[in-house]
Coordinates of C-alpha atoms in Angstrom, one line a residue:
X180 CA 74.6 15.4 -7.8
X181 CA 76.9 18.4 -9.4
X182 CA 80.2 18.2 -9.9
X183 CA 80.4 21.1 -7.0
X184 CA 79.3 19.0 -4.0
X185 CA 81.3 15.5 -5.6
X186 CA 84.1 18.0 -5.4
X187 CA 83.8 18.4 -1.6
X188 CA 82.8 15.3 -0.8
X189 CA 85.9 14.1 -2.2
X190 CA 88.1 16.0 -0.7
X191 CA 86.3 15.2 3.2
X192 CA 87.1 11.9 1.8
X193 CA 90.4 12.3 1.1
X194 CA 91.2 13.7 4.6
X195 CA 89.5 11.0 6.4
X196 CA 91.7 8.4 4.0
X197 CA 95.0 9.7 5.7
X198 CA 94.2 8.3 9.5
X199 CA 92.0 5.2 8.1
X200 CA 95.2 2.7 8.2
X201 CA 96.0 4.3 12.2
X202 CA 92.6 4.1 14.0
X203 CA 88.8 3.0 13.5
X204 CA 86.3 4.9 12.2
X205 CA 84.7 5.3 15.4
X206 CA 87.9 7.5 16.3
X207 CA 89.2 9.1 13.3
X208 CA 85.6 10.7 12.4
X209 CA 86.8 12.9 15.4
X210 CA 89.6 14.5 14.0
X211 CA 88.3 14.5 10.1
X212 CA 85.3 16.5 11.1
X213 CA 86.6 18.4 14.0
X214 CA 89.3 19.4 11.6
X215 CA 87.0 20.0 9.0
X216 CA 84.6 22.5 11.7
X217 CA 87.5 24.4 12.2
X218 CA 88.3 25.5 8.6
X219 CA 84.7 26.2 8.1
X220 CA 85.0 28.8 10.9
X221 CA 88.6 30.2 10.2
X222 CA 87.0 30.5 6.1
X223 CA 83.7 32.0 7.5
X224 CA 85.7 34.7 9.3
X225 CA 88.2 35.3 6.7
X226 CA 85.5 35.8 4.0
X227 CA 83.3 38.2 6.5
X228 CA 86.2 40.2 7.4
X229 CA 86.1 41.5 3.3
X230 CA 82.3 42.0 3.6
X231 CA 82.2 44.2 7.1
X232 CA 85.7 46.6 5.7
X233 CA 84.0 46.6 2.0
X234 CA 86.7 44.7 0.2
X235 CA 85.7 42.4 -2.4
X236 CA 86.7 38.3 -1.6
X237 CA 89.1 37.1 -4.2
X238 CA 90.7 34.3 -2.1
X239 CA 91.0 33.1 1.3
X240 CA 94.8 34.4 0.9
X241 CA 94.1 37.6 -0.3
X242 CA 91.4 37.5 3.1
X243 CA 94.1 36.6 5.4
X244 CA 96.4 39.6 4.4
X245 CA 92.9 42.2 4.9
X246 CA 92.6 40.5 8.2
X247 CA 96.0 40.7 9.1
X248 CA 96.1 44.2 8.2
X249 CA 92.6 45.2 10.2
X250 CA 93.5 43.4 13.1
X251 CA 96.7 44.9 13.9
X252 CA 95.1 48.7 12.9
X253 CA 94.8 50.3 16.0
X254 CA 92.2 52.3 14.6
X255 CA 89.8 50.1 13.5
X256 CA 91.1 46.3 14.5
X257 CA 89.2 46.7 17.7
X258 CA 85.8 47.1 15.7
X259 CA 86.1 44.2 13.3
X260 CA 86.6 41.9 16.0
X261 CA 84.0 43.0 17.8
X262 CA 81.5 42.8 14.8
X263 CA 82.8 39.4 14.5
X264 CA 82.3 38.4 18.0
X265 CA 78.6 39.9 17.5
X266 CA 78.3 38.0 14.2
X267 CA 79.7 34.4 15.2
X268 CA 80.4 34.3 19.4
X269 CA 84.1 33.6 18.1
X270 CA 87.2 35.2 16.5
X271 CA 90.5 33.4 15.4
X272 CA 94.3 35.0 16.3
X273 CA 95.5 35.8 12.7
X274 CA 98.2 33.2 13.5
X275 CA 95.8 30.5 13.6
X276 CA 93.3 30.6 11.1
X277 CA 93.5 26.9 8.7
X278 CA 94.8 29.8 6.1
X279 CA 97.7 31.0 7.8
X280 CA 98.4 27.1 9.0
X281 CA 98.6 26.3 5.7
X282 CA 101.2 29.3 4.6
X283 CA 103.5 27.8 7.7
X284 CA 102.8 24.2 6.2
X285 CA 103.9 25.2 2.6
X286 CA 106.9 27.1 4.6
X287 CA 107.4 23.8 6.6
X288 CA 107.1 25.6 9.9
X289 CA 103.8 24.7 11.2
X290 CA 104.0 23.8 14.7
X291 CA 100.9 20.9 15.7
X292 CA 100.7 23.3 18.9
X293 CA 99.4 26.2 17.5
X294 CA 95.9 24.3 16.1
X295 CA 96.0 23.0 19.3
X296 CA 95.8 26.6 20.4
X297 CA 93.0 27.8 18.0
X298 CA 90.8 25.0 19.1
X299 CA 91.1 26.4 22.6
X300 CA 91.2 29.8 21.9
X301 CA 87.6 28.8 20.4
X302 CA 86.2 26.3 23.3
X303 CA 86.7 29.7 25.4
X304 CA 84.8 32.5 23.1
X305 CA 81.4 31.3 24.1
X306 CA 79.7 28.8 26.0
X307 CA 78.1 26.9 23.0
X308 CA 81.8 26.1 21.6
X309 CA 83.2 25.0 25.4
X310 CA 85.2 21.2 25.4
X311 CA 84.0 20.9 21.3
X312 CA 87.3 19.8 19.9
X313 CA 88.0 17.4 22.8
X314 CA 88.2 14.6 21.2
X315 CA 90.5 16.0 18.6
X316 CA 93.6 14.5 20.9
X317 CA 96.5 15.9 19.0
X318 CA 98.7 14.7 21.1
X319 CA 97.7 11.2 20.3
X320 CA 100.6 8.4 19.6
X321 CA 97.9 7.0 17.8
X322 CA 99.0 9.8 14.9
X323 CA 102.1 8.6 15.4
X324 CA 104.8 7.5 17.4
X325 CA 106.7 11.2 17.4
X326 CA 105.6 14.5 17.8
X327 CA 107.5 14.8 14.2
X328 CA 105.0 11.8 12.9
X329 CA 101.9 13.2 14.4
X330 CA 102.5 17.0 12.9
X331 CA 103.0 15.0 9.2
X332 CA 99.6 12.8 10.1
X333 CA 97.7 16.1 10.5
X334 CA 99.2 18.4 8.2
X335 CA 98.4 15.4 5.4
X336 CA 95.0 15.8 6.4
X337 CA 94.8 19.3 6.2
X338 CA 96.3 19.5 2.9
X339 CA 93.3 17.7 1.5
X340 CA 91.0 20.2 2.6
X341 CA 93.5 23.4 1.5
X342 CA 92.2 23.5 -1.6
X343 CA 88.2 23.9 -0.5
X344 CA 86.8 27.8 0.6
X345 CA 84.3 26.2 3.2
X346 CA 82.5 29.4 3.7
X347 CA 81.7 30.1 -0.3
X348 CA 80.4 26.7 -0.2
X349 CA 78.5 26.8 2.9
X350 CA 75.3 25.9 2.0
X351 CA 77.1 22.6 -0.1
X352 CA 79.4 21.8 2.8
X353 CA 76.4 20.3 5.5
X354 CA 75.5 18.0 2.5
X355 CA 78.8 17.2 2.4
X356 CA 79.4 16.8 6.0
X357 CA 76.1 14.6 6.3
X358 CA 77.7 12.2 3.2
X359 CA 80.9 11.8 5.6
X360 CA 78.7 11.1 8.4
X361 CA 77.2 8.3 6.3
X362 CA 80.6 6.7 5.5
X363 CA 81.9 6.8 9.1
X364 CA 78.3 4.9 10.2
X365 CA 78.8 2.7 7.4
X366 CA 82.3 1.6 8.6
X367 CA 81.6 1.8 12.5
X368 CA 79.0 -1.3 12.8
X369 CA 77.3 -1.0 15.8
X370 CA 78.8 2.0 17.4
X371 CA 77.3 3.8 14.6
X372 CA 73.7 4.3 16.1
X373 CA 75.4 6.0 18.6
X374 CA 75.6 9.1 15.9
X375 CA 73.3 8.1 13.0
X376 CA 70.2 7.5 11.5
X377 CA 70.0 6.4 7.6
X378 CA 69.5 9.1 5.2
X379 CA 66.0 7.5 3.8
X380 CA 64.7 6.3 7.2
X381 CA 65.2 10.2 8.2
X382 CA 63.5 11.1 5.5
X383 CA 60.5 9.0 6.0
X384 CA 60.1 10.4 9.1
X385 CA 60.7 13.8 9.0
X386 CA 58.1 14.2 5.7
X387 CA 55.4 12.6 8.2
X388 CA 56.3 14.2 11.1
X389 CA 56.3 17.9 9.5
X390 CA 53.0 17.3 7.1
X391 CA 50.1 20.3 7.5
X392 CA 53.5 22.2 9.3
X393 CA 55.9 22.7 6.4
X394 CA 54.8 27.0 6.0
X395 CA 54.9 27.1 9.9
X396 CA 56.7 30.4 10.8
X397 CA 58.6 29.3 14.1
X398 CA 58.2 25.7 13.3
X399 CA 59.5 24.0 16.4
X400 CA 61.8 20.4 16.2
X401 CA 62.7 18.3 19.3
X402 CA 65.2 15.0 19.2
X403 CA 65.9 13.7 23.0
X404 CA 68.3 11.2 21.4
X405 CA 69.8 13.4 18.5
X406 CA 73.1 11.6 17.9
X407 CA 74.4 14.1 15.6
X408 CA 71.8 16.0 14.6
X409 CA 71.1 14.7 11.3
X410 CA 67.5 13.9 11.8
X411 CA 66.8 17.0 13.9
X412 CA 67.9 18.9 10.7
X413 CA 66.1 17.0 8.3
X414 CA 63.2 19.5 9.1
X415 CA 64.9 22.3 7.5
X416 CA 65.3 20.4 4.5
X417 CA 61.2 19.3 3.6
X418 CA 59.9 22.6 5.1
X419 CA 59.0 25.3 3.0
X420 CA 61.7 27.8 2.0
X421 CA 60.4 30.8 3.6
X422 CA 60.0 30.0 7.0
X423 CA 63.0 27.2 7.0
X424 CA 65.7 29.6 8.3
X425 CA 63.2 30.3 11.6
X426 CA 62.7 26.8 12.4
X427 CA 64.3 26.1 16.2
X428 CA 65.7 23.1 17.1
X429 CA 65.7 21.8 20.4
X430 CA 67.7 18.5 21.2
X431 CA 69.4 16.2 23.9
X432 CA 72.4 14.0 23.5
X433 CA 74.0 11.6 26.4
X434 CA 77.4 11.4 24.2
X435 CA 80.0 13.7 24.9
X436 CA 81.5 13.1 21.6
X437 CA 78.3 13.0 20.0
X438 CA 77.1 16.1 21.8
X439 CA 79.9 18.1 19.6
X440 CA 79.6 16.3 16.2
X441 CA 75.7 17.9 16.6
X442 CA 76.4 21.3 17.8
X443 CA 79.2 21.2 14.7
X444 CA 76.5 20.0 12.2
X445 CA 74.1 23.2 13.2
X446 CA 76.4 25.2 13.1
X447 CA 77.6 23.6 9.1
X448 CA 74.1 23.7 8.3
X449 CA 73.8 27.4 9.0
X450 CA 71.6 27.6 11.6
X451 CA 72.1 30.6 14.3
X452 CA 73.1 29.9 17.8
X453 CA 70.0 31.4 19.0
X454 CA 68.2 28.6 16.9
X455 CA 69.3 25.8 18.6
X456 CA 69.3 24.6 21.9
X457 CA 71.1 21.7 22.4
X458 CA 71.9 19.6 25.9
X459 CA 74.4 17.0 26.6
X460 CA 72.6 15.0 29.0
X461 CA 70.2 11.5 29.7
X462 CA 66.9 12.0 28.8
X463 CA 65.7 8.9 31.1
X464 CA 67.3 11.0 33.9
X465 CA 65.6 14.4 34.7
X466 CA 63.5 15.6 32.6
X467 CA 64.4 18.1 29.8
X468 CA 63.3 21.3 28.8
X469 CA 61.9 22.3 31.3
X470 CA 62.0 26.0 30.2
X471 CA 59.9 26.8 28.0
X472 CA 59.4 26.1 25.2
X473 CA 58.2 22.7 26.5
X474 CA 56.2 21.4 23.8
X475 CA 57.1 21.1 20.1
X476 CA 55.3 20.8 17.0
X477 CA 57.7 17.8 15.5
X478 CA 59.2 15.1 17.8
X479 CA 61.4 12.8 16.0
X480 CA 63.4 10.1 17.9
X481 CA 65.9 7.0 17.4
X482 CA 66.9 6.2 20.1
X483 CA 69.2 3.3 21.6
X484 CA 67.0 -0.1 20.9
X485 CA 65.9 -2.0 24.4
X486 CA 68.2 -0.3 26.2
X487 CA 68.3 -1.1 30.1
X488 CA 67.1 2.0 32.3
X489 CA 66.9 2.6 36.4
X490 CA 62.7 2.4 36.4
X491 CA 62.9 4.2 39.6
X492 CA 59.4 4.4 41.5
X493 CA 60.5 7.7 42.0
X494 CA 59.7 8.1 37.7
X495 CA 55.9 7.5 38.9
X496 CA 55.4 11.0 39.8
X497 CA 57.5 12.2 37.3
X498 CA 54.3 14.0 34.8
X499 CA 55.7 12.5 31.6
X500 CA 54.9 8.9 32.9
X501 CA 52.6 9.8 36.1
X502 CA 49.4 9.5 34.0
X503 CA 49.9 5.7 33.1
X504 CA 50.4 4.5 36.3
X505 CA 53.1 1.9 35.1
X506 CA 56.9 2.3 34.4
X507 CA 58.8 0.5 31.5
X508 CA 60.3 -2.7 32.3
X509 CA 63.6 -1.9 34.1
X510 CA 65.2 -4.7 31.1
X511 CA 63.9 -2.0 28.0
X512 CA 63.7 1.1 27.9
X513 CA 61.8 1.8 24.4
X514 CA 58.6 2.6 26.1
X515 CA 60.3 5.5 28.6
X516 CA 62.6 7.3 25.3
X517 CA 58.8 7.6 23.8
X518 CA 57.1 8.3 26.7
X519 CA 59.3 11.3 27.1
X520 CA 59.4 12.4 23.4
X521 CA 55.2 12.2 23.3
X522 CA 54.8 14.4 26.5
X523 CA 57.2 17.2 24.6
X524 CA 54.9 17.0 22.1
X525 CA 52.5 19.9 21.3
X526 CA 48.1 19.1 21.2
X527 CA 48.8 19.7 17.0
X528 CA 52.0 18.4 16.5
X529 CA 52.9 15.1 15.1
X530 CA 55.5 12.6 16.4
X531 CA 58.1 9.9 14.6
X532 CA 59.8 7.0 16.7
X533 CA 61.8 4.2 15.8
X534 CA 61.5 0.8 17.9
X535 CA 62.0 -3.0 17.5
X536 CA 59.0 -4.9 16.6
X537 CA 58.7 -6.0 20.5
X538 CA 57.2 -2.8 21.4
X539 CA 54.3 -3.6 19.4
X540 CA 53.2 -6.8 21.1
X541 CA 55.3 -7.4 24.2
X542 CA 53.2 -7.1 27.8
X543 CA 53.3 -6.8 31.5
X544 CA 54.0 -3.4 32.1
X545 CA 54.5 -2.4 28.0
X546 CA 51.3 -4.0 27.0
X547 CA 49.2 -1.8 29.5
X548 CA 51.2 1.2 28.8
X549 CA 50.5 0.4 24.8
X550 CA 46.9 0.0 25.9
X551 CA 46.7 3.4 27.5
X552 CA 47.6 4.7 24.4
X553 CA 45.2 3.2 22.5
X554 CA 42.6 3.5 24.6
X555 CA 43.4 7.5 24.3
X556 CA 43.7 7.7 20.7
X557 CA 47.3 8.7 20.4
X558 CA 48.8 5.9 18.2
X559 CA 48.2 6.8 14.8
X560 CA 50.0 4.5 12.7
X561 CA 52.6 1.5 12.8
X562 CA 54.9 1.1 9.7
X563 CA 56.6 -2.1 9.7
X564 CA 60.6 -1.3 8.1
X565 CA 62.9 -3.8 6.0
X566 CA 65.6 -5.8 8.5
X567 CA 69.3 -4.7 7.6
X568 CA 68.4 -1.1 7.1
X569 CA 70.6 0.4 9.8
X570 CA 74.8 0.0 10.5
X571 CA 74.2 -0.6 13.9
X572 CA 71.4 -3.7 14.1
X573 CA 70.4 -6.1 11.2
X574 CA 66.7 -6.5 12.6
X575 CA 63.8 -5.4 11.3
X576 CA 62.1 -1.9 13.2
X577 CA 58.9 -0.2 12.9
X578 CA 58.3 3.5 12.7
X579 CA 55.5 4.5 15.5
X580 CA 53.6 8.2 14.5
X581 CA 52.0 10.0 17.1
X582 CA 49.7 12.4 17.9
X583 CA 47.6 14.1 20.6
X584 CA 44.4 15.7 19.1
X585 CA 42.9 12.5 17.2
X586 CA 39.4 12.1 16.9
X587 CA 39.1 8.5 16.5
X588 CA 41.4 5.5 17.6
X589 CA 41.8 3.8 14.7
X590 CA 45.6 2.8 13.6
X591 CA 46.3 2.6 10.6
X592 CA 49.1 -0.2 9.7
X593 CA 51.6 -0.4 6.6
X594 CA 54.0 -3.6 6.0
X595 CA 56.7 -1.9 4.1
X596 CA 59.3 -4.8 4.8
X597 CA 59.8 -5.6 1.9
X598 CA 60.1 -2.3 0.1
X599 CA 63.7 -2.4 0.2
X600 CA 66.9 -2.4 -2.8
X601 CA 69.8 -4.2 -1.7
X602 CA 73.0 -2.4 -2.1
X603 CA 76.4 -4.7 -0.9
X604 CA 75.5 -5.9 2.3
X605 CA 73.5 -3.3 3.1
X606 CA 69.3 -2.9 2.8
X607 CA 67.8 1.1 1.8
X608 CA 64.4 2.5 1.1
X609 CA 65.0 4.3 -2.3
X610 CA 62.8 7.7 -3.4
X611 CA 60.4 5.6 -4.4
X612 CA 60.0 3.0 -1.6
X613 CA 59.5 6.3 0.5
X614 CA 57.1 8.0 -1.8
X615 CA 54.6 5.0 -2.0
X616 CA 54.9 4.5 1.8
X617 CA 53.7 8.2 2.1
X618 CA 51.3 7.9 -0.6
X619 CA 49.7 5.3 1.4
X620 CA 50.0 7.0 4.7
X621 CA 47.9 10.3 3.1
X622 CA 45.3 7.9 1.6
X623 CA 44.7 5.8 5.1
X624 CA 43.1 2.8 2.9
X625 CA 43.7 -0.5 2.9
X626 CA 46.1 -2.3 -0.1
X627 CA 46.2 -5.9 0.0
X628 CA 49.0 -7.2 1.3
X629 CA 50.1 -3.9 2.6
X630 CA 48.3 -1.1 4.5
X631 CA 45.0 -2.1 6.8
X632 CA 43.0 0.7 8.6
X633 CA 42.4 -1.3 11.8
X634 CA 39.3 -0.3 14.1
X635 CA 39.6 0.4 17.8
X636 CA 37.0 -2.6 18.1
X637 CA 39.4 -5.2 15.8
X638 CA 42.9 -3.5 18.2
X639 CA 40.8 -4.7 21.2
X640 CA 39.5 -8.3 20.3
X641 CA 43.8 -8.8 19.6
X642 CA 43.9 -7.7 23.1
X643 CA 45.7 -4.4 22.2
X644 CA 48.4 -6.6 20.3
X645 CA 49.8 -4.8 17.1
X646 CA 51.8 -6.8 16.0
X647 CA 51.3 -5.9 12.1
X648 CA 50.9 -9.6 10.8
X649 CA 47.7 -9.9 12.6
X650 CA 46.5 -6.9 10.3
X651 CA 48.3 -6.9 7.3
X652 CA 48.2 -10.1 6.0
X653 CA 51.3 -10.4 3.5
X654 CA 50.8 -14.6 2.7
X655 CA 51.2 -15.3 -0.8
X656 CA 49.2 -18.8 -2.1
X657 CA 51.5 -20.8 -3.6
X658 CA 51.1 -21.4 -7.4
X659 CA 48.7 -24.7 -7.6
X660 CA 50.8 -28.0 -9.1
X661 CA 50.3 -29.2 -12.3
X662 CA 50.5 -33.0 -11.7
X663 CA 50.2 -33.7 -15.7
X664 CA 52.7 -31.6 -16.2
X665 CA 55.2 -32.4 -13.0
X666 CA 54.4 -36.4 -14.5
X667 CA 55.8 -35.5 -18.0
X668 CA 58.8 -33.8 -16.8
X669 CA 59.7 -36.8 -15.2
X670 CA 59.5 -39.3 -18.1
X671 CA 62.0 -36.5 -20.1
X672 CA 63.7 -36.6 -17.2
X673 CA 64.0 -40.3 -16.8
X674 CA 64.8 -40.8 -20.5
X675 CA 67.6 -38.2 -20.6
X676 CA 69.6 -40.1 -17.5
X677 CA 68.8 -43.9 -19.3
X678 CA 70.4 -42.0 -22.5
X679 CA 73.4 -40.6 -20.4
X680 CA 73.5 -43.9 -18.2
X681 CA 73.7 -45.5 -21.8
X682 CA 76.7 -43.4 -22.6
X683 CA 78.3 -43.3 -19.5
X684 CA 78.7 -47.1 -20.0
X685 CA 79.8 -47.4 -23.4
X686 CA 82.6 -44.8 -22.3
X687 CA 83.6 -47.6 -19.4
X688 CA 83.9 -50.4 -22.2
X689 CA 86.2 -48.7 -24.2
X690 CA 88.4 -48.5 -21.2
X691 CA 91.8 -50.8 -21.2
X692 CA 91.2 -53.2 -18.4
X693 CA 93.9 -54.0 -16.5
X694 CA 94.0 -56.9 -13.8
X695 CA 94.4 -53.1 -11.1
X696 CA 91.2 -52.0 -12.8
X697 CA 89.2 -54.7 -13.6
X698 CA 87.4 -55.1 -10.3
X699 CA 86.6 -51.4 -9.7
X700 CA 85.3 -51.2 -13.8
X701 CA 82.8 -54.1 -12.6
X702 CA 82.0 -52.1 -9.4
X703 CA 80.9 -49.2 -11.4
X704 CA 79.1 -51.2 -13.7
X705 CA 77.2 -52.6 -11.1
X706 CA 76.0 -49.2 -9.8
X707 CA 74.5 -48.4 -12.6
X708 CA 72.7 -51.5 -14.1

């Protein structure tokens, strides 16, 4: 890691630090990175403003005086902000960029109000930035008791990030944001799923999901439960470098809150508005998209584990479960979140779920929907995951890949549950747990004790059960006993404690017996004749 991106990382730190003691993490992730957004966006501007009038960037201060300048020049103020409006579907009042804040800070004259006013002169440029910083409550008596106390709580927090030009350090800054993302899901427990899936599992995935499609020009992503994004954007990261910037992500998110953390973590990541199309909405409602496209060549999903869901009759003529004749249990919904992500899927594209174990081998109206799917080829291999891998749930998952166009139905079955380092209380897949387990995926043979190719034959005579034990076996034969051996041990054994015994009652016969302690120096005696 370079001392660069430590910098930054740091220094989002830093800023989250100053509301740690007032709220959880759950919360105060709200204000760090919608805080954070913000200054990326007032830098980005800043910095473009010297590009479009031909001014070299020396510093974000020197940027605010050219943008002051240009924006109150009747001649050609009118232009730049329209070029910026073109460029980023937003401008900032030269009042309220983080720069200018900072100035008033320094002058102490900063008024909490006025970035309160930025963040809704920006919710109302364009549609993609309407009700993002609304759960930036600034107003809060959680930041204190006063409106005095609450301007200090934010201004601390802005003072760590002064010293940081966002937009020179763009392509360092999603890293960065993804590392703060990590933090908060380590310290929110369970709510954390809600927003977050672990760096390595994402990985895992996404390297699967986007094989034979990395030079793709127009590569197409799809999450229907993208929390915040992060594994939707893993794709840009493992696909090749010159088609990465025309990838277009397409995801759904039923959190408000976590709606906006993703549409900020596009935008930090660099990727165009006209990339992304993102919905706050239930994908076990209606479905969605319904425009086209409809079909993608990578699905990648985690969603909410056994979640309960309507299982209206009415979802029986809905296409993306009308060909199975059967509805998920109303009790779990794993079954309809992957039902839905394998009917967005395109004929050549390959898809990467996350699910409890109980998918694999629960039945009613699961097992006959996991029949269907075997019986059609499009379960391609079950990877059994470590337990304790995720903030949110200590037990163990299994990573389900997908696909449409298979010519056999074999599935091919990997128990990586015990490829796993410990780190505090916490299990991960490192680089090389992740490697082997795609090592072993390209190769599709079987390792003992880890990977079986299982037949479509073998699948049906364990009555479409897959639950991995019954095809990886992972028992180890205990070492056999050496009875010579366990018998001498015990004779050293047994002379050692007649020697100590030996001791042990010399010791009491050199005691000074009184007539208090005679009795209970006999008792002990006793014990040990």
């Amino acid at each position: 890691m370079s001392e660069q991106i430590k910098t930054i990382q740091q220094a989002l730190w830093n800023s989250a630090n100053v509301l740690r003691s007032k709220m959880d993490a759950n919360e105060y992730k709200n204000y760090t990175l919608g805080i954070i957004f913000y200054k990326f966006l007032s830098d980005q501007l800043l910095e473009k403003t010297c590009d479009l009038i031909g001014e070299d960037f020396v510093d974000l201060n020197q940027a605010q005086k050219i943008y002051e300048e240009t924006y109150y020049d009747e001649e050609v103020g009118q232009d730049l902000l329209s070029e910026l409006k073109y460029t980023y579907s937003y401008t900032i009042h030269p009042g309220f960029t983080f720069t200018k804040f900072m100035e008033k800070i320094n002058d102490n004259n900063f008024m909490l109000e006025e970035l309160a006013q930025g963040f809704r002169d920006i919710e109302r440029s364009h549609p993609d930035f309407e009700n993002l910083f609304e759960d930036v409550d600034l107003m809060s008596r959680r930041l204190g008791p006063t409106p005095q106390k609450r301007n200090q709580t934010i201004t601390a927090v802005m003072k760590e990030l002064a010293g940081l030009n966002f937009a020179k350090n763009a392509d360092l800054l999603g890293d960065a944001y993804e590392f703060l993302l990590g933090q908060f899901a380590s310290e929110s427990g369970k709510k954390a799923g809600e927003f977050y899936t672990p760096q390595p599992v994402s990985e895992l995935m996404t390297r699967i999901a986007i094989q034979g499609k990395e030079d793709k020009l127009g590569l197409t992503a799809y999450d229907p439960t993208m929390g915040s994004g992060s594994l939707l954007l893993n794709t840009k990261k493992y696909a090749d470098e010159n088609v990465e910037n025309s990838i277009r992500y397409f995801g759904q998110e039923i959190n408000t809150s976590t709606y906006n953390l993703a549409k900020m973590n596009m935008m930090l990541h660099g990727v165009p508005t006209d990339h992304q199309k993102l919905r706050n909405g239930d994908t076990l409602d209606s479905d969605w998209p319904t425009d086209e496209p409809t079909n993608f060549d990578v699905v990648l999903m985690n969603p909410p584990y056994s979640q309960k869901w309507s299982a209206d009759k009415g979802f029986l003529d809905d296409p993306r479960f009308a060909a199975y004749g059967v509805l998920p249990p109303k009790s779990r919904a794993d079954f309809a979140f992957l039902l839905h992500g394998f009917y967005h899927l395109r004929t050549d594209g390959t898809m990467c779920i996350v699910l409890p174990h109980g998918v694999l081998f629960r039945g009613a109206s699961e097992g006959k929907l996991r029949q269907a799917m075997l019986e059609n080829g499009y379960i391609d291999t079950v990877i059994g995951l470590p337990e304790n891998l995720f903030y949110n749930t200590s037990i163990p998952t299994t990573i389900i890949v997908l696909k449409k166009n298979r010519t056999s139905r074999d599935v091919f079955f990997i128990d990586a549950s015990k490829e796993f380092e410990k780190v505090k209380t916490q299990n991960i897949l490192t680089e090389e747990h992740i490697d082997k387990i795609i090592e072993t995926y390209n190769q599709r043979e079987d390792v003992d004790k880890y990977a079986h190719k299982a037949s479509y034959e073998e699948i049906q005579e364990n009555d479409y059960n897959l639950n991995i034990p019954r095809y990886v076996d992972t028992f180890e034969e205990p070492e056999p006993i050496d009875i010579v051996q366990v018998s001498k041990d015990m004779q050293e054994i047994n002379q050692e404690l007649e020697q100590t015994t030996a001791e042990f009652l010399e010791m009491v016969d050199d005691l000074q017996v009184t007539d208090e302690t005679a009795e209970l120096i006999q008792a002990i005696k006793d014990v040990f004749k």
